[in-house]
Short mmCIF file of C-alpha atoms in Angstrom, two decimals:
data_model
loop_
_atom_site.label_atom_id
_atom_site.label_comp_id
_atom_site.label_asym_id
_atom_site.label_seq_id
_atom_site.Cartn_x
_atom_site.Cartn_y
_atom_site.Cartn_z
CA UNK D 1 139.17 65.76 122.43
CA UNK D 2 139.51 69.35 120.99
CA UNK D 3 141.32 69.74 117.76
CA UNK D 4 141.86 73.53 117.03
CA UNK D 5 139.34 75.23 114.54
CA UNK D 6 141.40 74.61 111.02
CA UNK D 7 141.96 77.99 109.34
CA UNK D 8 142.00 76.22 106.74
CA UNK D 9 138.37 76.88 106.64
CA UNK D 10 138.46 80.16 107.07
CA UNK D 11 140.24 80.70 104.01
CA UNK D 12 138.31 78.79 101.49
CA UNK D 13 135.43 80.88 102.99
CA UNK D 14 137.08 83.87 101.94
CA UNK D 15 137.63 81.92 98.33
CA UNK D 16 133.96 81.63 98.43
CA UNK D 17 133.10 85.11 99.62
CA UNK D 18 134.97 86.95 96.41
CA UNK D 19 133.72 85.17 94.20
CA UNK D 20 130.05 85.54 94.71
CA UNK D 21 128.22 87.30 91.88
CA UNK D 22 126.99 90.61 93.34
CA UNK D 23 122.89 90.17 92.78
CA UNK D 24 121.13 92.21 90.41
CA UNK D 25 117.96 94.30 91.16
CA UNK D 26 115.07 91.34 90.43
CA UNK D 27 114.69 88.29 91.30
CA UNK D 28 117.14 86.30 90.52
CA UNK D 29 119.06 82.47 90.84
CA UNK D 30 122.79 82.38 90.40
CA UNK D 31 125.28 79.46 91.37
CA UNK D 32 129.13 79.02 91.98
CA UNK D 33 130.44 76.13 91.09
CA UNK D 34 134.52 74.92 91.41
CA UNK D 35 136.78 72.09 92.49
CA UNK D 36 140.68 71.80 92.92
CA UNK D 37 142.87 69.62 95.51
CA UNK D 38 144.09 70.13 99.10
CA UNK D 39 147.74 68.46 100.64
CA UNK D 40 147.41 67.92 104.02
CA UNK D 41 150.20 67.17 106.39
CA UNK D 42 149.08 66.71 109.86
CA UNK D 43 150.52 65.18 112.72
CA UNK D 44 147.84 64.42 115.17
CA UNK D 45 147.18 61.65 117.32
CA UNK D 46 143.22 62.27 117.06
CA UNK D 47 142.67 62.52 113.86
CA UNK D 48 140.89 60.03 112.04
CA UNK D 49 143.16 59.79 108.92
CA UNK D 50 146.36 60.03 110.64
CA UNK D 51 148.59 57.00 111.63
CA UNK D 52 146.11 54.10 112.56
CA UNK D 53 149.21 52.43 114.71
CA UNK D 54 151.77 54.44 117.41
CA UNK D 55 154.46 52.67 119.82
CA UNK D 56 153.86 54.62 122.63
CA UNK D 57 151.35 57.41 123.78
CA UNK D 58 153.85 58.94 125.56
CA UNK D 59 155.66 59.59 121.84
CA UNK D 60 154.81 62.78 120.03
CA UNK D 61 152.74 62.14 116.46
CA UNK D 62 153.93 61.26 113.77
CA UNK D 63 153.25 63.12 110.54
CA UNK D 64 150.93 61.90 107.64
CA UNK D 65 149.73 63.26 104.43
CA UNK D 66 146.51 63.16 102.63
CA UNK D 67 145.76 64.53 98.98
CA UNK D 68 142.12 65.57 98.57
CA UNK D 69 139.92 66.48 95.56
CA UNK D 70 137.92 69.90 96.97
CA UNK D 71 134.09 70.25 95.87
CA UNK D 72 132.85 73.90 96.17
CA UNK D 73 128.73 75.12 95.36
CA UNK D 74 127.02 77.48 96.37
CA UNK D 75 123.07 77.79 94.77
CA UNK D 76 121.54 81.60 95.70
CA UNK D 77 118.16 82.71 95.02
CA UNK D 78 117.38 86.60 95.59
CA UNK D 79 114.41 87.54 96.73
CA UNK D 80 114.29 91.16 95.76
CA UNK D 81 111.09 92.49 96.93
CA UNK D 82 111.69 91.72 100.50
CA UNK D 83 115.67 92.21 100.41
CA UNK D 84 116.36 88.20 101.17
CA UNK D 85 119.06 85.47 98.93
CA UNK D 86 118.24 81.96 99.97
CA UNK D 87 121.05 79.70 99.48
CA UNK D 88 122.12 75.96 100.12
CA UNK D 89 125.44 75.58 99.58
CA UNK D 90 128.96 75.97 101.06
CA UNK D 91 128.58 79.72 102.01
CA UNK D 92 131.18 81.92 103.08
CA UNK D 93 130.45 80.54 106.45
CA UNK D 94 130.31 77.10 105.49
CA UNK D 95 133.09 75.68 103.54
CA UNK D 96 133.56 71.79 104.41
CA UNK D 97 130.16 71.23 105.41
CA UNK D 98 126.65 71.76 103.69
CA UNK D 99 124.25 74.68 104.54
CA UNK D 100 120.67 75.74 104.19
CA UNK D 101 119.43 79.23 104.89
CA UNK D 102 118.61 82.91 104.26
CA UNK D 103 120.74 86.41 104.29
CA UNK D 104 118.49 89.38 104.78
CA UNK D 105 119.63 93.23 103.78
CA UNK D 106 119.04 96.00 106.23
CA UNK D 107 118.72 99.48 105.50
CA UNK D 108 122.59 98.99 106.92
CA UNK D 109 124.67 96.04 107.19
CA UNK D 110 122.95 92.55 106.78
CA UNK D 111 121.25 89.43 109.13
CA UNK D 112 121.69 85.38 108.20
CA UNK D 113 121.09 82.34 109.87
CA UNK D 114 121.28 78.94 108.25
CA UNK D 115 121.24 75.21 109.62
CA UNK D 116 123.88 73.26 108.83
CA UNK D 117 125.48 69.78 108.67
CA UNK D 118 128.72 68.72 108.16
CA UNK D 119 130.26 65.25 106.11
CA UNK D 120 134.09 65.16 106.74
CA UNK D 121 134.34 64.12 110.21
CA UNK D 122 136.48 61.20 111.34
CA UNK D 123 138.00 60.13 114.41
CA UNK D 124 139.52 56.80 116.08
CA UNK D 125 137.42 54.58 117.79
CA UNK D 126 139.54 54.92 121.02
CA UNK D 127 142.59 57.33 120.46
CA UNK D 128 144.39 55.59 123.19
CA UNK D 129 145.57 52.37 122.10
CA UNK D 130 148.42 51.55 119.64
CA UNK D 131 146.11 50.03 117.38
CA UNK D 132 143.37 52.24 116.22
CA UNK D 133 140.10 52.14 113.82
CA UNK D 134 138.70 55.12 112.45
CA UNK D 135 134.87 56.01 113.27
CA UNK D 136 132.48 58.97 111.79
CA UNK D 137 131.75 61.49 113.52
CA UNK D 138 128.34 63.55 112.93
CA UNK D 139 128.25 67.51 112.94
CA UNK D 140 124.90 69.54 112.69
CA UNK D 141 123.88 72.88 114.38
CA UNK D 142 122.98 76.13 113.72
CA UNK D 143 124.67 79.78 113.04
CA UNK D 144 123.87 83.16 113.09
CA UNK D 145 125.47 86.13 112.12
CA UNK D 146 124.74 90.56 111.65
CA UNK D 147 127.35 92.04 109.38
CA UNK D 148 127.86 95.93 109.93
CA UNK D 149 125.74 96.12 113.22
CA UNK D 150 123.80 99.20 112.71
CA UNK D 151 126.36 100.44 110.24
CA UNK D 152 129.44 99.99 112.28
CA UNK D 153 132.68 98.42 111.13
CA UNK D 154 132.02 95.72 114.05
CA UNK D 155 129.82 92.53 112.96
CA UNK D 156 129.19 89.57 115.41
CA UNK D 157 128.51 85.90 114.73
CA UNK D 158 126.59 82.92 117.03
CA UNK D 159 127.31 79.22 116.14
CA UNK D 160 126.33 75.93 118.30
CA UNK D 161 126.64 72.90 116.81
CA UNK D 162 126.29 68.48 117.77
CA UNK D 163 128.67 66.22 117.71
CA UNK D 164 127.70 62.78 118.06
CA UNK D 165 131.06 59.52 117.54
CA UNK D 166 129.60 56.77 116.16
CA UNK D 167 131.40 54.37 117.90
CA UNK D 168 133.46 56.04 120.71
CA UNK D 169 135.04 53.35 122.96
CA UNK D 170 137.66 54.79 124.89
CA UNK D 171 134.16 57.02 126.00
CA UNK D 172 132.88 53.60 127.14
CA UNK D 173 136.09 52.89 129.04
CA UNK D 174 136.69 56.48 130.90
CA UNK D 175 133.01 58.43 131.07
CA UNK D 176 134.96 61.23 131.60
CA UNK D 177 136.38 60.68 127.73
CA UNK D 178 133.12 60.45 126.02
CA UNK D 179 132.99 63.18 122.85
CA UNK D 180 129.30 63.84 122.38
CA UNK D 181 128.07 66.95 123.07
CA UNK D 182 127.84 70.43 122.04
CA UNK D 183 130.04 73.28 121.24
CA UNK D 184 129.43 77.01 121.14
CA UNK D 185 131.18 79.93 119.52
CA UNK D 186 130.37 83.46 119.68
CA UNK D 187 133.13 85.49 117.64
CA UNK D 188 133.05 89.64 116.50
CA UNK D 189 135.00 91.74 113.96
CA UNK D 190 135.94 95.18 113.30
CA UNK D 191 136.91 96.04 109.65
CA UNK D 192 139.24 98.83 109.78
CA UNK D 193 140.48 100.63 105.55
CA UNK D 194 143.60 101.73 105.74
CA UNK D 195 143.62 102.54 102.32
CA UNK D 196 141.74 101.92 98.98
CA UNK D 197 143.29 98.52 98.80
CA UNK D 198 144.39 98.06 102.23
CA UNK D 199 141.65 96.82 105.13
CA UNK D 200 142.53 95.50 108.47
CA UNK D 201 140.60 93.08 110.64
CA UNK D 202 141.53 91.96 113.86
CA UNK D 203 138.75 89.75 115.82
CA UNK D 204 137.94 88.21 118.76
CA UNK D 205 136.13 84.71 119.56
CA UNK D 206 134.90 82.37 122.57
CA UNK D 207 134.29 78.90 122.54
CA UNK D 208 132.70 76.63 124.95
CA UNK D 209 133.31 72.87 124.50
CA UNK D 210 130.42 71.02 126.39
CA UNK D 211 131.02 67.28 125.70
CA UNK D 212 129.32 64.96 127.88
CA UNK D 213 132.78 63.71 129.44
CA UNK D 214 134.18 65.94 131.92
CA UNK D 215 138.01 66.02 130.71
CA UNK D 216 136.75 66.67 126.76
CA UNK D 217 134.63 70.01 128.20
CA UNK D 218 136.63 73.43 128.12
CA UNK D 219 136.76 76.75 127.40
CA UNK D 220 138.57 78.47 124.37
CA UNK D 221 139.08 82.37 124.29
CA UNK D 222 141.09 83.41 120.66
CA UNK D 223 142.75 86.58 118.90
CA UNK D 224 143.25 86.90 115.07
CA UNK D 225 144.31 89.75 112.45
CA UNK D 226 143.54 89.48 109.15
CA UNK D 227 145.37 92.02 106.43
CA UNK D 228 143.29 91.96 102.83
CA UNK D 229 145.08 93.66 99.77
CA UNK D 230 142.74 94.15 96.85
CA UNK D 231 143.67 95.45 93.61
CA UNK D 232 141.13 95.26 90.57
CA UNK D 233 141.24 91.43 89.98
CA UNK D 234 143.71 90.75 92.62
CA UNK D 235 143.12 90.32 96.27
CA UNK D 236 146.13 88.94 98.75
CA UNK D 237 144.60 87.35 102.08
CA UNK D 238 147.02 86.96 105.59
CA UNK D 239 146.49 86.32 108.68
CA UNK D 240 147.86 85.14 112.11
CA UNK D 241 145.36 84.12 115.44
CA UNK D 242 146.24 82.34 119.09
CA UNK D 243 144.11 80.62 121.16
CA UNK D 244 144.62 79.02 124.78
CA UNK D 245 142.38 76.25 125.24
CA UNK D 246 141.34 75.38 129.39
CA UNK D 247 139.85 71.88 129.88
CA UNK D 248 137.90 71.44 132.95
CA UNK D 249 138.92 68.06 134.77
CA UNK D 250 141.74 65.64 134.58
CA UNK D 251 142.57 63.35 131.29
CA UNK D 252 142.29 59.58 133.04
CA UNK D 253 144.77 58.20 130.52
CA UNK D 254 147.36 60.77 131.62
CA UNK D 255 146.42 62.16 135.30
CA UNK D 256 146.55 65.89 134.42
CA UNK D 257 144.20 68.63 132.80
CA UNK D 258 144.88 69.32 129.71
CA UNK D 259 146.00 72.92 128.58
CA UNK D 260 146.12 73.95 124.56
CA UNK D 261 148.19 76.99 123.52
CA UNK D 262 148.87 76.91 120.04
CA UNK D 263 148.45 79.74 116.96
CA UNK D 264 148.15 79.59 113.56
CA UNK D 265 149.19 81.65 110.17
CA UNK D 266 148.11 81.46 106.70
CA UNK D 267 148.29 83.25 103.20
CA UNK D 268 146.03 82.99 100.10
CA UNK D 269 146.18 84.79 96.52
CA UNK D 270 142.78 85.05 94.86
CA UNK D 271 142.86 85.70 91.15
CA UNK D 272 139.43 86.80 89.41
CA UNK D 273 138.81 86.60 85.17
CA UNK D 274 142.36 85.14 85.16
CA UNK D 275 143.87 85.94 81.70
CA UNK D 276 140.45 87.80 80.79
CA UNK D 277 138.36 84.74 81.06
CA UNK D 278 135.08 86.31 82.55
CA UNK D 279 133.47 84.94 85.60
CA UNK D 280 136.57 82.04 86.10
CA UNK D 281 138.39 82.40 89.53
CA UNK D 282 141.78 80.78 90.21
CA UNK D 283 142.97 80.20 94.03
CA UNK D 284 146.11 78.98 96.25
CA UNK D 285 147.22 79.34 99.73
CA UNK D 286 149.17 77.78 101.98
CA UNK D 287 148.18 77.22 106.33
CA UNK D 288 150.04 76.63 108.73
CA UNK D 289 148.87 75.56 112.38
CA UNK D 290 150.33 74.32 115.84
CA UNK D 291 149.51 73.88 119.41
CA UNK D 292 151.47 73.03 122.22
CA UNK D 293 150.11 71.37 124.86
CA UNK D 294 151.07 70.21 128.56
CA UNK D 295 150.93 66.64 127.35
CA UNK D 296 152.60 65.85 124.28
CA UNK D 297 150.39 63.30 123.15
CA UNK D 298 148.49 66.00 121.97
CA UNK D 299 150.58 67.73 120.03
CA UNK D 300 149.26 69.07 116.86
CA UNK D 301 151.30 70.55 113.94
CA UNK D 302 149.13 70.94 110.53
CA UNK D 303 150.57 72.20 107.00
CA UNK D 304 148.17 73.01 104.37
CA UNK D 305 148.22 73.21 100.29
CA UNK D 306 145.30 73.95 98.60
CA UNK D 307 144.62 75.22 94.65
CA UNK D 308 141.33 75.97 93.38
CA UNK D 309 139.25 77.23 90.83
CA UNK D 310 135.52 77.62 89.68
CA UNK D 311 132.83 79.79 87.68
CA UNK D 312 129.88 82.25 88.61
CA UNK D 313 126.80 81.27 86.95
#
């Protein structure tokens, strides 16, 4: 069942994307390297670290909270004479999950595509009992992406990816439950500069859910802004999206099709060479995210900590 893309990820891709050593004029390797923690306090009554036992599914979720410790690498090798920068790494597309791949310059704007594969997945067994176990869930695919599209502000980006439960039983109960399958966004930008230190970037994305059980397949369309103040070391990160999520058949458990409103908002500080120590990077933000949904067994309210910091090698 969907769980609305965290933004959560979209801002420790921004951490990732300022910080990233500009690369010089030869080949070169460079690295990123930085850790901190995330507080998560989610209620959700699919997700695999929530509360393993409910009294009813008719009851809304109840909230739990999760400390993390937050890895973050990034290796890059530039490849000068032919304008490339391999890297393997969590990119700035690919915080949360690991990535292989290759960004190529154009004479304006830039091309990347990278495969990708993803450890932090974990769901129940079979969400619909008052007893559940969790289970792993696998996440490969592939991306694509053209910043600046023939020097325009606008820039587009292609993902698909697999999902594959490792033990999904309520799947084995209702067919039309079953989670495997594959999902596929396609998302632009525009990048508007209001001022020196001012940019705006409102975007727009689609994403197609096609799970091999008929009630878990659907169609998401979603708006965001994003407002970026940068001032020498200092950069201030906001933004607010919606999205309105249309599955395609009946739930079985609850004899209706499910519909997903629900919007998010979140705010990050970024400091670089904090107190004049050269190359360090210090981080915090805060996310907050909601849906509400014609059933309120899947109601979904997220709040997010998370404080980081690294070095550029």
């Amino acid at each position: 069942m969907r769980c609305p893309p965290s933004l959560l990820s979209l801002l420790l891709i921004s951490i990732i994307l300022l910080t990233v050593a500009s690369p010089s004029n030869a080949d070169s390797f460079s690295a990123d390297v930085g850790a901190g923690i995330l507080v998560i306090s989610k209620s959700d009554n699919l997700w695999g670290r929530g509360k393993s036992s409910i009294a009813s599914l008719g009851d809304s979720p109840k909230s739990q909270t999760v400390v993390m410790a937050i890895p973050a690498l990034l290796l890059r090798y530039r490849q000068d004479s032919l304008k490339n920068t391999w890297f393997a790494g969590a990119t700035e597309e690919d915080y949360g999950r690991v990535a292989i791949g290759v960004k190529h310059d154009l004479e304006k704007g830039a091309v990347d595509a990278a495969l990708f594969y993803s450890f932090m997945g974990s769901e129940w067994e079979d969400p619909y009992t008052l007893n559940r176990n969790a289970t792993s869930v696998q996440n490969f695919g592939f991306r694509a992406g053209w910043e600046k599209i023939a020097g325009s502000p606008f820039a587009a980006h292609y993902t698909v990816s697999v999902k594959l439960v490792n033990n999904d039983l309520s799947g084995e109960r209702y067919p039309d439950l079953k989670r495997d399958g594959t999902k596929h966004r396609l998302g632009v930008t525009y990048t508007l500069k209001l001022a020196d230190t001012l940019t705006l970037t409102p975007s727009l994305a689609y994403e197609r859910e096609s799970a091999e059980g008929a009630a878990n397949r659907y169609s998401s369309p979603t708006g965001a802004v994003s407002l970026i103040w940068r001032q020498q070391d200092l950069s201030w990160i906001n933004r607010v999206s919606g999205s309105y999520a249309f599955h395609d058949h009946v739930n079985p458990v609850f004899g209706k099709t499910l519909k997903e409103p629900g919007y998010s908002a979140a705010s990050l500080a970024l400091w670089k060479n904090p107190f004049d120590f050269k190359k360090y990077w210090l981080t915090a933000g805060i996310v907050y995210e909601q849906t509400l949904p014609n059933i309120t067994f899947f109601e979904k309210r997220s709040n997010y900590f998370f404080l980081l910091g690294g070095y550029s090698f």
